Amino acid sequence: MTRYAKPKTLEEALALLSEGSWRIVAGATDFYPALGSRPLQQDVIDINGIAALRGVAETDSHFVIAARTSWAELLRTPLPPAFDALKQAAREIGSIQIQNVASVAGNICNASPAADGVPALLVLDAEVELRSRHATRIVPLDHFILGNRKTILRDDEMVTAVRIPKAATAGSSAFYKLGARRYLVISIAMAAARVAFDSEGRIAAAAVAVGSCSAVAQRLHRLERDLAGQPPEFIERIVGSVTFDELTPIDDVRGSAAYRRGAAREIVARALLQAAGASERRAAA
């Protein structure tokens, strides 16, 4: 017989996790569709009763997105322009009804290669806060997701927050998603970029990530290095000259590997140009 629990406090939830294997749900927008017609066989902890796990807070060093914060709530929260890509990704996650209940933490825990929120979080150097009854650990997002539907999360742990270092919120950002239609679609490829300029109008720092073109969304570190110190008018030339070795796209029903690789280059350029344009306008103002 399966069990269902809806704890009111984080401590109660962590105590339950220490006693056995449970499936944690918040919005459950991935959980129930994945079941299909199969009967529920996992014990479920519903964390929607834990008030402390909702909302976006700011500390001296981080912006902290609590685990059950919905995408709609994130969209309503005033945040620096570096979060624009994350907000643009939020608008691509299902319908408005899905955005109202689906959680930011759930998107990364599901660990889909096509998770819309992951590239935008990667360009913010996002960290994942993991809690068990006896310990807390904080790991970079790119270490948390191991592969398709695989994370480092242990049975006695839960994600309690996604943390964004303030050092990674310089500049502006943008997100592009390519799908077979405009809305309610799994991506063929997607890209997020964040760009900050120095006092001379050159790129001081760039962060670029691509999703749906490998088992795990990838930062394009070589491209980032090549962009540093360059004027924005060189962006398209640099993107066109770099081989995206970090990507390992596959052929599937949504597109071929070759198409994905070419599409990634195009949408990376678009995301960078949009982010760079926004950063220049802010600097001029």
PDB file of N, CA, C and O in Angstrom, residues 56 65 69-79 83 86-87 90 104:
ATOM      1  N   VAL A  56      10.906  34.167  -3.099  1.00  0.00           N
ATOM      2  CA  VAL A  56      12.258  34.554  -3.484  1.00  0.00           C
ATOM      3  C   VAL A  56      12.784  35.541  -2.451  1.00  0.00           C
ATOM      4  O   VAL A  56      12.139  36.563  -2.171  1.00  0.00           O
ATOM      5  N   ILE A  65      15.813  31.225  -4.317  1.00  0.00           N
ATOM      6  CA  ILE A  65      14.499  30.824  -4.814  1.00  0.00           C
ATOM      7  C   ILE A  65      14.091  29.554  -4.076  1.00  0.00           C
ATOM      8  O   ILE A  65      14.669  28.490  -4.288  1.00  0.00           O
ATOM      9  N   THR A  69       8.600  27.501  -5.091  1.00  0.00           N
ATOM     10  CA  THR A  69       8.257  28.737  -5.791  1.00  0.00           C
ATOM     11  C   THR A  69       7.841  28.403  -7.221  1.00  0.00           C
ATOM     12  O   THR A  69       8.562  27.713  -7.941  1.00  0.00           O
ATOM     13  N   SER A  70       6.704  28.889  -7.632  1.00  0.00           N
ATOM     14  CA  SER A  70       6.215  28.596  -8.983  1.00  0.00           C
ATOM     15  C   SER A  70       6.859  29.532  -9.991  1.00  0.00           C
ATOM     16  O   SER A  70       7.391  30.601  -9.651  1.00  0.00           O
ATOM     17  N   TRP A  71       6.767  29.143 -11.263  1.00  0.00           N
ATOM     18  CA  TRP A  71       7.286  29.998 -12.327  1.00  0.00           C
ATOM     19  C   TRP A  71       6.495  31.290 -12.410  1.00  0.00           C
ATOM     20  O   TRP A  71       7.062  32.363 -12.685  1.00  0.00           O
ATOM     21  N   ALA A  72       5.210  31.238 -12.178  1.00  0.00           N
ATOM     22  CA  ALA A  72       4.394  32.453 -12.202  1.00  0.00           C
ATOM     23  C   ALA A  72       4.821  33.410 -11.093  1.00  0.00           C
ATOM     24  O   ALA A  72       4.878  34.631 -11.294  1.00  0.00           O
ATOM     25  N   GLU A  73       5.117  32.874  -9.923  1.00  0.00           N
ATOM     26  CA  GLU A  73       5.570  33.714  -8.823  1.00  0.00           C
ATOM     27  C   GLU A  73       6.917  34.343  -9.145  1.00  0.00           C
ATOM     28  O   GLU A  73       7.166  35.518  -8.841  1.00  0.00           O
ATOM     29  N   LEU A  74       7.807  33.585  -9.767  1.00  0.00           N
ATOM     30  CA  LEU A  74       9.102  34.127 -10.177  1.00  0.00           C
ATOM     31  C   LEU A  74       8.897  35.286 -11.159  1.00  0.00           C
ATOM     32  O   LEU A  74       9.574  36.322 -11.063  1.00  0.00           O
ATOM     33  N   LEU A  75       7.975  35.124 -12.097  1.00  0.00           N
ATOM     34  CA  LEU A  75       7.713  36.174 -13.070  1.00  0.00           C
ATOM     35  C   LEU A  75       7.239  37.465 -12.406  1.00  0.00           C
ATOM     36  O   LEU A  75       7.543  38.567 -12.881  1.00  0.00           O
ATOM     37  N   ARG A  76       6.512  37.341 -11.311  1.00  0.00           N
ATOM     38  CA  ARG A  76       5.977  38.528 -10.631  1.00  0.00           C
ATOM     39  C   ARG A  76       7.005  39.200  -9.729  1.00  0.00           C
ATOM     40  O   ARG A  76       6.775  40.320  -9.251  1.00  0.00           O
ATOM     41  N   THR A  77       8.134  38.557  -9.474  1.00  0.00           N
ATOM     42  CA  THR A  77       9.121  39.064  -8.523  1.00  0.00           C
ATOM     43  C   THR A  77      10.080  40.037  -9.202  1.00  0.00           C
ATOM     44  O   THR A  77      10.687  39.704 -10.209  1.00  0.00           O
ATOM     45  N   PRO A  78      10.239  41.257  -8.670  1.00  0.00           N
ATOM     46  CA  PRO A  78      11.228  42.190  -9.239  1.00  0.00           C
ATOM     47  C   PRO A  78      12.648  41.636  -9.033  1.00  0.00           C
ATOM     48  O   PRO A  78      13.050  41.336  -7.906  1.00  0.00           O
ATOM     49  N   LEU A  79      13.387  41.494 -10.127  1.00  0.00           N
ATOM     50  CA  LEU A  79      14.731  40.943 -10.084  1.00  0.00           C
ATOM     51  C   LEU A  79      15.610  41.708 -11.068  1.00  0.00           C
ATOM     52  O   LEU A  79      15.114  42.337 -12.005  1.00  0.00           O
ATOM     53  N   PHE A  83      18.302  38.298 -14.675  1.00  0.00           N
ATOM     54  CA  PHE A  83      17.286  37.250 -14.560  1.00  0.00           C
ATOM     55  C   PHE A  83      16.305  37.244 -15.731  1.00  0.00           C
ATOM     56  O   PHE A  83      15.386  36.433 -15.743  1.00  0.00           O
ATOM     57  N   LEU A  86      15.821  33.907 -17.389  1.00  0.00           N
ATOM     58  CA  LEU A  86      15.056  32.968 -16.571  1.00  0.00           C
ATOM     59  C   LEU A  86      13.565  33.285 -16.646  1.00  0.00           C
ATOM     60  O   LEU A  86      12.726  32.376 -16.720  1.00  0.00           O
ATOM     61  N   LYS A  87      13.222  34.556 -16.672  1.00  0.00           N
ATOM     62  CA  LYS A  87      11.811  34.929 -16.786  1.00  0.00           C
ATOM     63  C   LYS A  87      11.266  34.602 -18.173  1.00  0.00           C
ATOM     64  O   LYS A  87      10.111  34.184 -18.318  1.00  0.00           O
ATOM     65  N   ALA A  90      10.597  31.035 -18.148  1.00  0.00           N
ATOM     66  CA  ALA A  90       9.403  30.747 -17.349  1.00  0.00           C
ATOM     67  C   ALA A  90       8.141  30.831 -18.202  1.00  0.00           C
ATOM     68  O   ALA A  90       7.201  30.045 -18.021  1.00  0.00           O
ATOM     69  N   VAL A 104      10.160  25.840  -9.691  1.00  0.00           N
ATOM     70  CA  VAL A 104      11.504  26.000 -10.241  1.00  0.00           C
ATOM     71  C   VAL A 104      12.364  24.792  -9.876  1.00  0.00           C
ATOM     72  O   VAL A 104      13.058  24.215 -10.720  1.00  0.00           O
TER      73      VAL A 104
END
